[in-house]
PDB file of C-alpha atoms in Angstrom:
ATOM      1  CA  MET A   1       0.179  -0.027  -0.054  1.00  0.00           C
ATOM      2  CA  ASN A   2       1.421   3.412  -0.647  1.00  0.00           C
ATOM      3  CA  SER A   3       1.280   6.323   1.869  1.00  0.00           C
ATOM      4  CA  ARG A   4      -1.960   7.528   0.448  1.00  0.00           C
ATOM      5  CA  SER A   5      -3.782   4.196   0.930  1.00  0.00           C
ATOM      6  CA  ASN A   6      -2.426   4.403   4.581  1.00  0.00           C
ATOM      7  CA  ILE A   7      -3.523   7.653   5.438  1.00  0.00           C
ATOM      8  CA  ARG A   8      -6.834   6.776   4.049  1.00  0.00           C
ATOM      9  CA  LEU A   9      -7.034   3.737   6.070  1.00  0.00           C
ATOM     10  CA  ARG A  10      -6.262   5.530   9.201  1.00  0.00           C
ATOM     11  CA  ILE A  11      -9.006   8.274   8.742  1.00  0.00           C
ATOM     12  CA  LEU A  12     -11.525   5.660   8.451  1.00  0.00           C
ATOM     13  CA  SER A  13     -10.441   3.381  11.257  1.00  0.00           C
ATOM     14  CA  GLU A  14     -10.074   6.725  13.902  1.00  0.00           C
ATOM     15  CA  PRO A  15     -12.848   9.082  15.132  1.00  0.00           C
ATOM     16  CA  ILE A  16     -12.381  12.738  13.954  1.00  0.00           C
ATOM     17  CA  PRO A  17     -12.459  14.937  16.973  1.00  0.00           C
ATOM     18  CA  GLY A  18     -15.308  17.365  17.159  1.00  0.00           C
ATOM     19  CA  MET A  19     -17.065  15.445  14.453  1.00  0.00           C
ATOM     20  CA  THR A  20     -19.581  13.449  16.336  1.00  0.00           C
ATOM     21  CA  ASN A  21     -23.264  13.281  15.770  1.00  0.00           C
ATOM     22  CA  LYS A  22     -22.780  14.907  12.077  1.00  0.00           C
ATOM     23  CA  MET A  23     -25.050  14.071   9.269  1.00  0.00           C
ATOM     24  CA  ILE A  24     -24.606  14.439   5.737  1.00  0.00           C
ATOM     25  CA  PHE A  25     -27.392  14.816   2.941  1.00  0.00           C
ATOM     26  CA  VAL A  26     -26.067  14.563  -0.501  1.00  0.00           C
ATOM     27  CA  ASN A  27     -28.853  16.613  -2.938  1.00  0.00           C
ATOM     28  CA  ILE A  28     -29.277  14.676  -6.388  1.00  0.00           C
ATOM     29  CA  ALA A  29     -31.063  16.184  -9.226  1.00  0.00           C
ATOM     30  CA  VAL A  30     -33.413  13.454 -10.773  1.00  0.00           C
ATOM     31  CA  LYS A  31     -35.768  13.654 -13.790  1.00  0.00           C
ATOM     32  CA  ASP A  32     -38.428  11.258 -12.713  1.00  0.00           C
ATOM     33  CA  LEU A  33     -38.874  11.334  -9.011  1.00  0.00           C
ATOM     34  CA  PRO A  34     -41.261   8.414  -8.761  1.00  0.00           C
ATOM     35  CA  LYS A  35     -38.982   6.080 -10.845  1.00  0.00           C
ATOM     36  CA  SER A  36     -35.852   7.112  -9.034  1.00  0.00           C
ATOM     37  CA  ARG A  37     -37.749   6.199  -5.525  1.00  0.00           C
ATOM     38  CA  ALA A  38     -38.680   2.504  -7.086  1.00  0.00           C
ATOM     39  CA  PHE A  39     -35.018   2.130  -8.313  1.00  0.00           C
ATOM     40  CA  PHE A  40     -33.669   2.829  -5.002  1.00  0.00           C
ATOM     41  CA  GLY A  41     -36.203   0.860  -3.385  1.00  0.00           C
ATOM     42  CA  ALA A  42     -35.580  -2.102  -5.335  1.00  0.00           C
ATOM     43  CA  LEU A  43     -31.908  -1.723  -3.816  1.00  0.00           C
ATOM     44  CA  GLY A  44     -33.272  -2.255  -0.663  1.00  0.00           C
ATOM     45  CA  TYR A  45     -33.160   1.299   0.477  1.00  0.00           C
ATOM     46  CA  SER A  46     -35.852   2.896   2.593  1.00  0.00           C
ATOM     47  CA  PHE A  47     -37.243   6.874   2.554  1.00  0.00           C
ATOM     48  CA  ASN A  48     -37.885   8.900   5.420  1.00  0.00           C
ATOM     49  CA  GLU A  49     -41.507  10.110   4.561  1.00  0.00           C
ATOM     50  CA  GLN A  50     -41.245  13.206   6.633  1.00  0.00           C
ATOM     51  CA  PHE A  51     -39.034  14.823   4.203  1.00  0.00           C
ATOM     52  CA  CYS A  52     -40.751  13.195   0.752  1.00  0.00           C
ATOM     53  CA  ASP A  53     -43.000  15.238  -1.218  1.00  0.00           C
ATOM     54  CA  GLU A  54     -43.900  15.443  -5.149  1.00  0.00           C
ATOM     55  CA  THR A  55     -40.567  17.215  -5.415  1.00  0.00           C
ATOM     56  CA  ALA A  56     -38.122  15.867  -2.985  1.00  0.00           C
ATOM     57  CA  ALA A  57     -37.581  12.259  -1.419  1.00  0.00           C
ATOM     58  CA  CYS A  58     -35.378  11.444   1.533  1.00  0.00           C
ATOM     59  CA  LEU A  59     -33.589   8.462   0.681  1.00  0.00           C
ATOM     60  CA  VAL A  60     -32.096   6.766   3.931  1.00  0.00           C
ATOM     61  CA  ILE A  61     -28.564   5.306   3.381  1.00  0.00           C
ATOM     62  CA  SER A  62     -27.661   5.070   7.251  1.00  0.00           C
ATOM     63  CA  GLU A  63     -28.292   6.622  10.774  1.00  0.00           C
ATOM     64  CA  SER A  64     -26.433   9.755   9.541  1.00  0.00           C
ATOM     65  CA  ILE A  65     -26.209   9.747   5.736  1.00  0.00           C
ATOM     66  CA  PHE A  66     -29.276  10.711   3.495  1.00  0.00           C
ATOM     67  CA  ALA A  67     -29.664  11.348  -0.364  1.00  0.00           C
ATOM     68  CA  MET A  68     -32.186  13.897  -0.987  1.00  0.00           C
ATOM     69  CA  LEU A  69     -33.465  13.041  -4.459  1.00  0.00           C
ATOM     70  CA  LEU A  70     -34.603  16.015  -5.922  1.00  0.00           C
ATOM     71  CA  THR A  71     -37.019  17.065  -9.260  1.00  0.00           C
ATOM     72  CA  GLU A  72     -34.870  19.061 -11.291  1.00  0.00           C
ATOM     73  CA  PRO A  73     -36.681  22.317 -10.807  1.00  0.00           C
ATOM     74  CA  LYS A  74     -36.404  21.804  -7.162  1.00  0.00           C
ATOM     75  CA  PHE A  75     -32.858  21.115  -7.300  1.00  0.00           C
ATOM     76  CA  GLN A  76     -32.063  24.105  -9.643  1.00  0.00           C
ATOM     77  CA  SER A  77     -33.773  26.337  -6.755  1.00  0.00           C
ATOM     78  CA  PHE A  78     -31.007  25.736  -4.707  1.00  0.00           C
ATOM     79  CA  THR A  79     -27.997  27.086  -7.225  1.00  0.00           C
ATOM     80  CA  SER A  80     -27.781  29.612  -9.923  1.00  0.00           C
ATOM     81  CA  LYS A  81     -25.415  27.083 -11.719  1.00  0.00           C
ATOM     82  CA  PRO A  82     -26.509  25.431 -14.460  1.00  0.00           C
ATOM     83  CA  LEU A  83     -27.586  21.566 -14.079  1.00  0.00           C
ATOM     84  CA  VAL A  84     -25.351  19.322 -16.001  1.00  0.00           C
ATOM     85  CA  ASP A  85     -26.559  15.800 -17.335  1.00  0.00           C
ATOM     86  CA  ALA A  86     -25.189  13.389 -15.362  1.00  0.00           C
ATOM     87  CA  LYS A  87     -25.117  10.864 -18.309  1.00  0.00           C
ATOM     88  CA  GLN A  88     -22.680  12.973 -19.992  1.00  0.00           C
ATOM     89  CA  SER A  89     -20.113  14.436 -17.477  1.00  0.00           C
ATOM     90  CA  THR A  90     -19.440  13.647 -13.466  1.00  0.00           C
ATOM     91  CA  GLU A  91     -19.847  15.912 -10.803  1.00  0.00           C
ATOM     92  CA  VAL A  92     -19.438  13.800  -7.752  1.00  0.00           C
ATOM     93  CA  LEU A  93     -18.670  10.025  -7.464  1.00  0.00           C
ATOM     94  CA  ILE A  94     -20.515   8.556  -4.119  1.00  0.00           C
ATOM     95  CA  ALA A  95     -18.908   5.941  -2.823  1.00  0.00           C
ATOM     96  CA  LEU A  96     -20.648   3.683  -0.259  1.00  0.00           C
ATOM     97  CA  SER A  97     -19.115   0.914   2.127  1.00  0.00           C
ATOM     98  CA  CYS A  98     -20.513  -2.759   2.444  1.00  0.00           C
ATOM     99  CA  GLU A  99     -19.932  -5.581   4.605  1.00  0.00           C
ATOM    100  CA  SER A 100     -18.441  -8.350   2.145  1.00  0.00           C
ATOM    101  CA  ARG A 101     -17.450  -8.233  -1.430  1.00  0.00           C
ATOM    102  CA  GLU A 102     -20.646 -10.323  -2.171  1.00  0.00           C
ATOM    103  CA  GLU A 103     -22.527  -7.583  -0.921  1.00  0.00           C
ATOM    104  CA  VAL A 104     -20.832  -5.282  -3.549  1.00  0.00           C
ATOM    105  CA  ASP A 105     -21.714  -7.660  -6.378  1.00  0.00           C
ATOM    106  CA  ALA A 106     -25.178  -7.954  -5.128  1.00  0.00           C
ATOM    107  CA  GLN A 107     -25.789  -4.483  -4.964  1.00  0.00           C
ATOM    108  CA  VAL A 108     -24.455  -4.017  -8.519  1.00  0.00           C
ATOM    109  CA  ALA A 109     -26.667  -6.615  -9.499  1.00  0.00           C
ATOM    110  CA  LYS A 110     -29.793  -5.042  -7.884  1.00  0.00           C
ATOM    111  CA  ALA A 111     -28.953  -1.906  -9.783  1.00  0.00           C
ATOM    112  CA  VAL A 112     -28.686  -3.538 -12.955  1.00  0.00           C
ATOM    113  CA  ALA A 113     -31.793  -5.416 -12.721  1.00  0.00           C
ATOM    114  CA  ALA A 114     -33.820  -2.191 -11.345  1.00  0.00           C
ATOM    115  CA  GLY A 115     -32.722  -0.253 -14.631  1.00  0.00           C
ATOM    116  CA  GLY A 116     -29.431   1.109 -13.684  1.00  0.00           C
ATOM    117  CA  ALA A 117     -26.022   0.175 -15.318  1.00  0.00           C
ATOM    118  CA  THR A 118     -22.583  -0.549 -14.934  1.00  0.00           C
ATOM    119  CA  TYR A 119     -19.798   1.828 -15.997  1.00  0.00           C
ATOM    120  CA  ASN A 120     -16.590   0.192 -14.987  1.00  0.00           C
ATOM    121  CA  ASP A 121     -15.295  -3.481 -14.543  1.00  0.00           C
ATOM    122  CA  PRO A 122     -14.934  -4.555 -10.485  1.00  0.00           C
ATOM    123  CA  GLN A 123     -11.704  -3.615  -9.229  1.00  0.00           C
ATOM    124  CA  ASP A 124      -9.726  -5.721  -6.941  1.00  0.00           C
ATOM    125  CA  HIS A 125      -6.919  -4.354  -4.878  1.00  0.00           C
ATOM    126  CA  GLY A 126      -6.405  -7.347  -2.272  1.00  0.00           C
ATOM    127  CA  PHE A 127      -7.381  -5.174   0.845  1.00  0.00           C
ATOM    128  CA  MET A 128     -10.366  -3.517  -1.246  1.00  0.00           C
ATOM    129  CA  TYR A 129     -12.828  -4.881  -3.610  1.00  0.00           C
ATOM    130  CA  SER A 130     -15.083  -2.264  -5.615  1.00  0.00           C
ATOM    131  CA  HIS A 131     -17.580  -1.767  -8.406  1.00  0.00           C
ATOM    132  CA  GLY A 132     -20.492   0.619  -9.016  1.00  0.00           C
ATOM    133  CA  PHE A 133     -23.068   1.734 -10.919  1.00  0.00           C
ATOM    134  CA  GLN A 134     -24.794   4.528 -12.714  1.00  0.00           C
ATOM    135  CA  ASP A 135     -28.361   5.463 -11.489  1.00  0.00           C
ATOM    136  CA  LEU A 136     -31.176   6.147 -13.852  1.00  0.00           C
ATOM    137  CA  ASP A 137     -29.965   9.419 -14.244  1.00  0.00           C
ATOM    138  CA  GLY A 138     -26.204   8.590 -14.644  1.00  0.00           C
ATOM    139  CA  HIS A 139     -24.821   9.539 -11.125  1.00  0.00           C
ATOM    140  CA  ILE A 140     -22.123   7.103  -9.907  1.00  0.00           C
ATOM    141  CA  TRP A 141     -22.427   5.057  -7.229  1.00  0.00           C
ATOM    142  CA  GLU A 142     -19.133   3.375  -6.138  1.00  0.00           C
ATOM    143  CA  VAL A 143     -20.006   0.269  -3.700  1.00  0.00           C
ATOM    144  CA  PHE A 144     -16.739  -1.182  -1.904  1.00  0.00           C
ATOM    145  CA  TRP A 145     -15.705  -3.251   0.840  1.00  0.00           C
ATOM    146  CA  MET A 146     -12.327  -3.229   2.448  1.00  0.00           C
ATOM    147  CA  ASP A 147     -10.830  -6.201   4.581  1.00  0.00           C
ATOM    148  CA  PRO A 148     -10.845  -5.196   8.305  1.00  0.00           C
ATOM    149  CA  SER A 149      -7.760  -6.860   9.191  1.00  0.00           C
ATOM    150  CA  ALA A 150      -5.874  -4.287   6.609  1.00  0.00           C
ATOM    151  CA  ILE A 151      -7.256  -1.374   8.145  1.00  0.00           C
ATOM    152  CA  ALA A 152      -6.277  -2.938  11.542  1.00  0.00           C
ATOM    153  CA  GLN A 153      -2.816  -3.152  10.473  1.00  0.00           C
ATOM    154  CA  ALA A 154      -2.673   0.192   8.861  1.00  0.00           C
TER     155      ALA A 154
END
């Protein structure tokens, strides 16, 4: 492993001072909110209905991580920058950890079965295994598994 990998593993395995109880809400523009809800539901995710309406859906990723699926007009109301087509360009790579290699493969298979697509081949780095999918709007979701013993050794 190079020093950059060691730093990344150290950050993942050590608490960051002052960062407890933080939550993250990733805002994502979608063309068809009902279809996006169905897509992520097929992957096994749920929604916090308190924060859902005809313009937004709060996708629950974990206790402290959420993705706000916003219709394009709703998303556009938060920024003066123009929207980009995620199928033509990449703004972000959303990376989510999995419990095993099998879960990585299962998530990608579910995404493809629900109408998404893969955009690369699985990557096996020994200590880390990853693959990813594009959702219905072309946003890239990386799913990965890291060997816990590699984290402990770092």
